DNA sequence: TGAAACCCTAGTGGAAAACCGGAGTATACT
DNA sequence: AGTATACTCCGGTTTTCCACTAGGGTTTCA
């Protein structure tokens, strides 16, 4: 479970959407991309995935854009990464039967390790992320003075 | 921290070396490769990495081969994966300073998740792996009868 | 001396990740 | 109604990385 560009871009975008969430106004791809320095056509794909995954809602047409599908404290980082990377995760389960004993023993331990990582990601929500960011911003201002 | 071919091959090889450890005799690349169905020239590179990482010792020349550098219960799975994938891990630390606040907040959480995964890997040694394998073998025999 | 083994470096093929472009469709505003 | 805006779908391109291959060395033992 490494931090790919995909996941990072997605989280940055969701962070922007979380900020905007209370207003109820949608936010455009272009704006998010400009704000966070993300290639816009790529971000488009990621947002489409997250829409299919039920994380965001889209509004088409003029004055359209994206809105968080539910409250920022109801979306965990685990939700995000599984939505993005989890689509091809089922494909790996194919040839488990023709594995050696050594292979399956190793595989089990990896599952356990994987599980531990996911538990951490389940602990944090977008809300938490926003708060951490704000706290960090305050801290940076203090240091600057 | 996903299970790459590299790590799996390396663990399988180390498992063979662990079996052989008590005898003090070295084991050749070819034999390991044949036993575990690993491309031998590739395994050669992995063993070279593990030698540089201090996990195995090599003996050159005829009747040479590889030996575990220390006892099987003193090598954790964490040691193995960091030895193999950890070489380019420092390269990522380069441009940390020019990161945004959002980026570093995300990065921190990823570190925590990573850490959790590593803690699991630190818990298991080659010895544990061997024992799990043997237990599984016994179990398979029982089922077969 | 020669065979058996490790040692080092470079290069290749293919697949996945990251990214781009164009044509289509829905929506709001005038 | 018409137009501008923004999402939607889908195919293509570029880049990067992994698994693997290859060849020419060096050391050791018999």
Coordinates of C-alpha atoms (C1' of nucleotides) in Angstrom, one line a residue:
Chain A
X1 CA 0.0 0.0 0.0
X2 CA 2.3 2.8 -1.2
X3 CA 1.4 6.4 -1.7
X4 CA 0.8 6.7 -5.5
X5 CA 0.3 9.9 -7.4
X6 CA -3.3 8.8 -7.8
X7 CA -4.1 8.6 -4.1
X8 CA -2.3 11.8 -3.3
X9 CA -4.0 13.8 -6.1
X10 CA -7.3 12.4 -5.0
X11 CA -6.8 13.3 -1.4
X12 CA -5.7 16.8 -2.2
X13 CA -8.8 17.2 -4.4
X14 CA -11.1 15.9 -1.7
X15 CA -9.5 18.3 0.8
X16 CA -10.5 21.2 -1.4
X17 CA -14.0 19.7 -1.7
X18 CA -14.2 19.3 2.1
X19 CA -13.4 22.9 2.6
X20 CA -16.2 23.8 0.2
X21 CA -18.7 21.2 1.6
X22 CA -20.5 23.5 4.0
X23 CA -21.4 26.0 1.4
X24 CA -23.1 23.4 -0.8
X25 CA -21.6 24.9 -3.9
X26 CA -19.9 22.6 -6.4
X27 CA -16.2 23.1 -7.2
X28 CA -14.8 22.7 -10.8
X29 CA -12.0 20.4 -11.9
X30 CA -10.1 23.4 -13.2
X31 CA -10.1 25.2 -10.0
X32 CA -9.0 22.2 -8.0
X33 CA -6.3 21.4 -10.5
X34 CA -5.0 25.0 -10.4
X35 CA -5.1 25.2 -6.7
X36 CA -3.2 22.0 -6.1
X37 CA -1.0 21.8 -9.2
X38 CA -2.6 18.7 -10.6
X39 CA -2.9 18.0 -14.3
X40 CA -6.5 18.7 -14.9
X41 CA -7.3 16.0 -17.5
X42 CA -5.9 13.4 -15.2
X43 CA -7.7 14.7 -12.1
X44 CA -10.8 14.4 -14.2
X45 CA -10.4 10.7 -14.4
X46 CA -9.8 10.3 -10.7
X47 CA -12.9 12.3 -9.9
X48 CA -14.9 10.1 -12.3
X49 CA -13.6 7.0 -10.4
X50 CA -14.6 8.6 -7.1
X51 CA -18.0 9.4 -8.4
X52 CA -18.5 5.8 -9.5
X53 CA -17.2 4.8 -6.0
X54 CA -19.8 7.0 -4.4
X55 CA -17.4 9.4 -2.7
X56 CA -18.3 12.5 -4.7
X57 CA -21.3 13.7 -6.6
X58 CA -21.1 15.6 -9.9
X59 CA -23.2 18.3 -11.4
X60 CA -23.0 18.7 -15.1
X61 CA -23.4 21.8 -17.2
X62 CA -22.6 25.5 -16.5
X63 CA -22.0 26.2 -12.8
X64 CA -21.5 22.5 -12.3
X65 CA -18.6 20.7 -10.6
X66 CA -18.1 18.2 -7.8
X67 CA -19.4 18.0 -4.3
X68 CA -18.5 15.6 -1.6
X69 CA -21.1 12.8 -1.5
X70 CA -21.3 12.8 2.3
X71 CA -19.9 14.7 5.3
X72 CA -16.1 15.0 5.5
X73 CA -16.0 13.0 8.8
X74 CA -17.8 10.1 7.1
X75 CA -15.1 9.6 4.5
X76 CA -12.0 7.7 5.7
X77 CA -8.7 7.6 3.9
X78 CA -9.2 3.9 3.5
X79 CA -12.4 4.6 1.5
X80 CA -10.4 6.8 -0.8
X81 CA -7.6 4.4 -1.6
X82 CA -9.7 1.4 -1.9
X83 CA -11.9 3.3 -4.3
X84 CA -9.0 4.2 -6.5
X85 CA -6.7 1.2 -6.3
X86 CA -9.2 -1.4 -5.2
X87 CA -10.8 -2.0 -8.6
X88 CA -8.1 -4.3 -9.9
X89 CA -7.5 -5.8 -6.4
X90 CA -9.9 -8.6 -7.0
X91 CA -8.0 -9.7 -10.1
X92 CA -5.2 -10.9 -7.9
X93 CA -7.3 -13.5 -6.1
X94 CA -7.4 -15.7 -9.2
X95 CA -4.6 -18.3 -8.9
X96 CA -4.5 -18.8 -5.2
X97 CA -5.1 -22.5 -5.5
X98 CA -2.0 -23.3 -7.5
X99 CA 0.3 -21.8 -4.9
X100 CA 2.9 -23.6 -3.0
X101 CA 2.8 -24.0 0.8
X102 CA 5.7 -21.6 1.2
X103 CA 3.9 -19.1 -1.0
X104 CA 0.7 -19.2 0.9
X105 CA 2.4 -18.9 4.3
X106 CA 4.2 -15.8 3.1
X107 CA 1.0 -14.5 1.6
X108 CA -0.8 -14.8 4.9
X109 CA 1.7 -12.7 6.7
X110 CA 1.5 -10.1 4.0
X111 CA -2.2 -10.0 4.5
X112 CA -1.7 -9.3 8.1
X113 CA 0.7 -6.5 7.4
X114 CA -1.6 -5.1 4.9
X115 CA -4.5 -5.2 7.3
X116 CA -2.5 -3.3 9.9
X117 CA -1.8 -0.6 7.4
X118 CA -5.5 -0.3 6.4
X119 CA -6.5 -0.1 10.0
X120 CA -4.5 3.1 10.3
X121 CA -6.1 4.5 7.1
X122 CA -9.5 3.7 8.5
X123 CA -8.8 5.8 11.5
X124 CA -8.5 9.0 9.7
X125 CA -11.2 10.9 7.9
X126 CA -11.1 13.9 5.6
X127 CA -12.2 16.0 8.5
X128 CA -9.1 14.9 10.5
X129 CA -7.0 15.7 7.5
X130 CA -8.4 19.3 7.3
X131 CA -7.9 19.8 11.0
X132 CA -4.3 18.6 10.8
X133 CA -3.6 20.9 8.0
X134 CA -5.1 23.9 9.8
X135 CA -3.1 23.1 12.9
X136 CA 0.0 22.9 10.8
X137 CA -0.8 26.2 9.2
X138 CA -1.2 27.9 12.5
X139 CA 2.1 26.4 13.6
X140 CA 3.9 27.7 10.6
X141 CA 2.6 31.2 11.2
X142 CA 3.8 31.1 14.8
X143 CA 7.3 30.1 13.6
X144 CA 7.3 32.9 11.0
X145 CA 6.7 35.6 13.7
Chain B
X1 CA 4.4 -2.1 1.1
X2 CA 3.1 -4.5 -1.4
X3 CA 4.4 -8.0 -1.9
X4 CA 6.6 -7.8 -5.0
X5 CA 8.2 -10.7 -6.8
X6 CA 11.5 -9.6 -5.4
X7 CA 10.5 -10.0 -1.8
X8 CA 8.8 -13.2 -2.4
X9 CA 11.7 -14.8 -4.2
X10 CA 14.1 -13.5 -1.6
X11 CA 12.0 -15.1 1.2
X12 CA 11.7 -18.4 -0.6
X13 CA 15.5 -18.4 -1.0
X14 CA 16.1 -17.5 2.6
X15 CA 13.8 -20.3 3.6
X16 CA 15.9 -22.8 1.8
X17 CA 19.0 -21.3 3.4
X18 CA 17.4 -21.5 6.8
X19 CA 16.8 -25.2 6.4
X20 CA 20.4 -25.7 5.5
X21 CA 21.7 -23.4 8.2
X22 CA 22.4 -26.0 10.9
X23 CA 24.7 -28.0 8.6
X24 CA 27.0 -25.1 7.9
X25 CA 27.2 -26.1 4.2
X26 CA 26.6 -23.4 1.6
X27 CA 23.8 -23.7 -0.9
X28 CA 24.2 -22.8 -4.6
X29 CA 22.0 -20.3 -6.5
X30 CA 21.2 -23.0 -9.0
X31 CA 19.8 -25.3 -6.4
X32 CA 17.7 -22.7 -4.8
X33 CA 16.4 -21.6 -8.1
X34 CA 15.5 -25.1 -9.2
X35 CA 13.9 -25.9 -5.9
X36 CA 11.7 -22.8 -5.8
X37 CA 11.1 -22.2 -9.5
X38 CA 12.9 -18.8 -9.6
X39 CA 14.9 -17.5 -12.6
X40 CA 18.4 -18.1 -11.5
X41 CA 20.1 -15.1 -13.0
X42 CA 17.6 -12.9 -11.3
X43 CA 17.9 -14.6 -8.0
X44 CA 21.6 -14.1 -8.2
X45 CA 21.0 -10.3 -8.1
X46 CA 18.7 -10.6 -5.1
X47 CA 21.2 -12.7 -3.2
X48 CA 23.9 -10.1 -4.1
X49 CA 21.7 -7.4 -2.6
X50 CA 21.2 -9.4 0.5
X51 CA 24.9 -10.0 0.9
X52 CA 25.5 -6.3 0.8
X53 CA 22.7 -5.9 3.3
X54 CA 24.4 -8.3 5.6
X55 CA 21.7 -10.9 5.5
X56 CA 23.7 -13.7 3.9
X57 CA 27.3 -14.6 3.4
X58 CA 28.8 -15.9 0.2
X59 CA 31.5 -18.3 -0.6
X60 CA 33.1 -18.0 -4.0
X61 CA 34.6 -20.7 -6.2
X62 CA 33.8 -24.3 -6.6
X63 CA 31.8 -25.8 -3.7
X64 CA 30.8 -22.3 -2.9
X65 CA 27.3 -20.9 -2.4
X66 CA 25.4 -18.9 0.1
X67 CA 24.9 -19.2 3.9
X68 CA 22.6 -17.3 6.2
X69 CA 24.7 -14.6 7.9
X70 CA 23.1 -15.2 11.3
X71 CA 20.6 -17.5 12.9
X72 CA 17.2 -17.9 11.4
X73 CA 15.5 -16.5 14.4
X74 CA 17.6 -13.3 14.2
X75 CA 16.4 -12.3 10.8
X76 CA 13.0 -10.7 10.6
X77 CA 10.9 -10.3 7.5
X78 CA 11.3 -6.6 8.0
X79 CA 15.0 -6.9 7.6
X80 CA 14.5 -8.7 4.3
X81 CA 12.1 -6.2 2.7
X82 CA 14.0 -3.2 3.8
X83 CA 17.2 -4.7 2.5
X84 CA 15.6 -5.3 -0.9
X85 CA 13.3 -2.3 -1.4
X86 CA 15.0 0.1 1.0
X87 CA 17.9 1.1 -1.2
X88 CA 15.9 3.5 -3.3
X89 CA 13.8 4.6 -0.2
X90 CA 16.3 7.3 0.6
X91 CA 15.9 8.8 -2.8
X92 CA 12.4 9.9 -2.0
X93 CA 13.5 12.1 0.9
X94 CA 15.1 14.6 -1.5
X95 CA 12.5 17.2 -2.1
X96 CA 10.7 17.1 1.2
X97 CA 11.3 20.8 1.8
X98 CA 9.5 22.1 -1.3
X99 CA 6.4 20.2 -0.3
X100 CA 3.1 21.9 0.5
X101 CA 1.5 21.7 3.9
X102 CA -1.3 19.4 2.6
X103 CA 1.4 17.1 1.1
X104 CA 3.3 16.7 4.3
X105 CA 0.2 16.1 6.3
X106 CA -0.8 13.3 3.9
X107 CA 2.8 12.0 4.0
X108 CA 2.8 11.8 7.8
X109 CA -0.3 9.6 7.8
X110 CA 1.2 7.4 5.2
X111 CA 4.3 7.0 7.3
X112 CA 2.1 5.9 10.2
X113 CA 0.4 3.4 8.1
X114 CA 3.7 2.2 6.7
X115 CA 5.0 1.9 10.2
X116 CA 2.0 -0.3 11.3
X117 CA 2.7 -2.6 8.4
X118 CA 6.4 -2.8 9.3
X119 CA 5.6 -3.6 12.9
X120 CA 3.9 -6.8 11.7
X121 CA 6.9 -7.7 9.6
X122 CA 9.2 -7.1 12.5
X123 CA 7.2 -9.6 14.5
X124 CA 8.1 -12.6 12.2
X125 CA 11.4 -14.2 11.7
X126 CA 12.7 -16.7 9.2
X127 CA 12.4 -19.3 12.0
X128 CA 8.7 -18.5 12.4
X129 CA 8.2 -18.8 8.7
X130 CA 9.8 -22.3 8.7
X131 CA 7.7 -23.4 11.5
X132 CA 4.5 -22.1 9.9
X133 CA 5.4 -24.0 6.8
X134 CA 6.1 -27.2 8.6
X135 CA 2.8 -26.9 10.5
X136 CA 1.0 -26.4 7.3
X137 CA 2.7 -29.4 5.7
X138 CA 1.6 -31.6 8.6
X139 CA -1.9 -30.3 8.2
X140 CA -2.0 -31.0 4.5
X141 CA -0.9 -34.6 5.2
X142 CA -3.7 -35.0 7.8
X143 CA -6.2 -33.8 5.3
X144 CA -4.8 -36.1 2.6
X145 CA -5.4 -39.2 4.8
Chain C
dT1 C1' 44.9 -25.8 -15.3
dG2 C1' 40.1 -26.1 -15.7
dA3 C1' 35.7 -26.4 -14.0
dA4 C1' 32.4 -24.5 -10.7
dA5 C1' 30.7 -21.1 -8.5
dC6 C1' 30.0 -16.2 -7.3
dC7 C1' 30.5 -11.0 -9.0
dC8 C1' 29.5 -6.8 -11.7
dT9 C1' 27.3 -4.0 -15.1
dA10 C1' 24.4 -3.1 -18.8
dG11 C1' 20.5 -3.8 -21.5
dT12 C1' 15.7 -5.5 -23.0
dG13 C1' 10.6 -6.3 -23.1
dG14 C1' 6.3 -5.5 -21.5
dA15 C1' 3.0 -3.7 -18.5
dA16 C1' 1.3 -0.3 -15.6
dA17 C1' 1.1 4.5 -14.3
dA18 C1' 0.6 9.2 -15.6
dC19 C1' -1.0 12.2 -18.8
dC20 C1' -3.3 14.3 -23.2
dG21 C1' -7.0 15.1 -26.7
dG22 C1' -11.4 15.1 -29.0
dA23 C1' -16.1 14.4 -29.6
dG24 C1' -20.3 14.1 -27.0
dT25 C1' -23.8 15.5 -23.5
dA26 C1' -26.1 17.9 -19.8
dT27 C1' -27.2 22.4 -17.5
dA28 C1' -27.7 27.3 -16.6
dC29 C1' -28.1 31.8 -18.0
dT30 C1' -29.8 35.2 -21.3
Chain D
dA1 C1' -33.8 28.9 -28.4
dG2 C1' -29.0 29.6 -28.3
dT3 C1' -24.7 29.6 -26.3
dA4 C1' -21.2 29.1 -23.0
dT5 C1' -19.8 26.1 -19.4
dA6 C1' -18.6 22.0 -17.4
dC7 C1' -18.8 17.1 -16.9
dT8 C1' -18.5 12.2 -19.6
dC9 C1' -16.6 8.8 -22.4
dC10 C1' -12.9 6.7 -24.6
dG11 C1' -8.9 6.1 -27.1
dG12 C1' -4.0 7.2 -27.5
dT13 C1' 0.7 8.6 -25.9
dT14 C1' 4.6 9.0 -22.9
dT15 C1' 7.2 7.7 -19.1
dT16 C1' 8.7 4.8 -15.6
dC17 C1' 9.6 0.6 -13.4
dC18 C1' 9.8 -4.3 -12.7
dA19 C1' 11.2 -8.8 -14.0
dC20 C1' 14.4 -10.8 -16.5
dT21 C1' 18.4 -11.7 -19.7
dA22 C1' 23.3 -11.5 -21.2
dG23 C1' 28.2 -11.3 -21.1
dG24 C1' 32.4 -10.8 -19.4
dG25 C1' 34.8 -10.9 -15.1
dT26 C1' 37.1 -13.1 -10.5
dT27 C1' 37.8 -16.5 -6.9
dT28 C1' 38.3 -21.2 -5.2
dC29 C1' 38.9 -26.1 -5.2
dA30 C1' 40.5 -30.4 -7.1

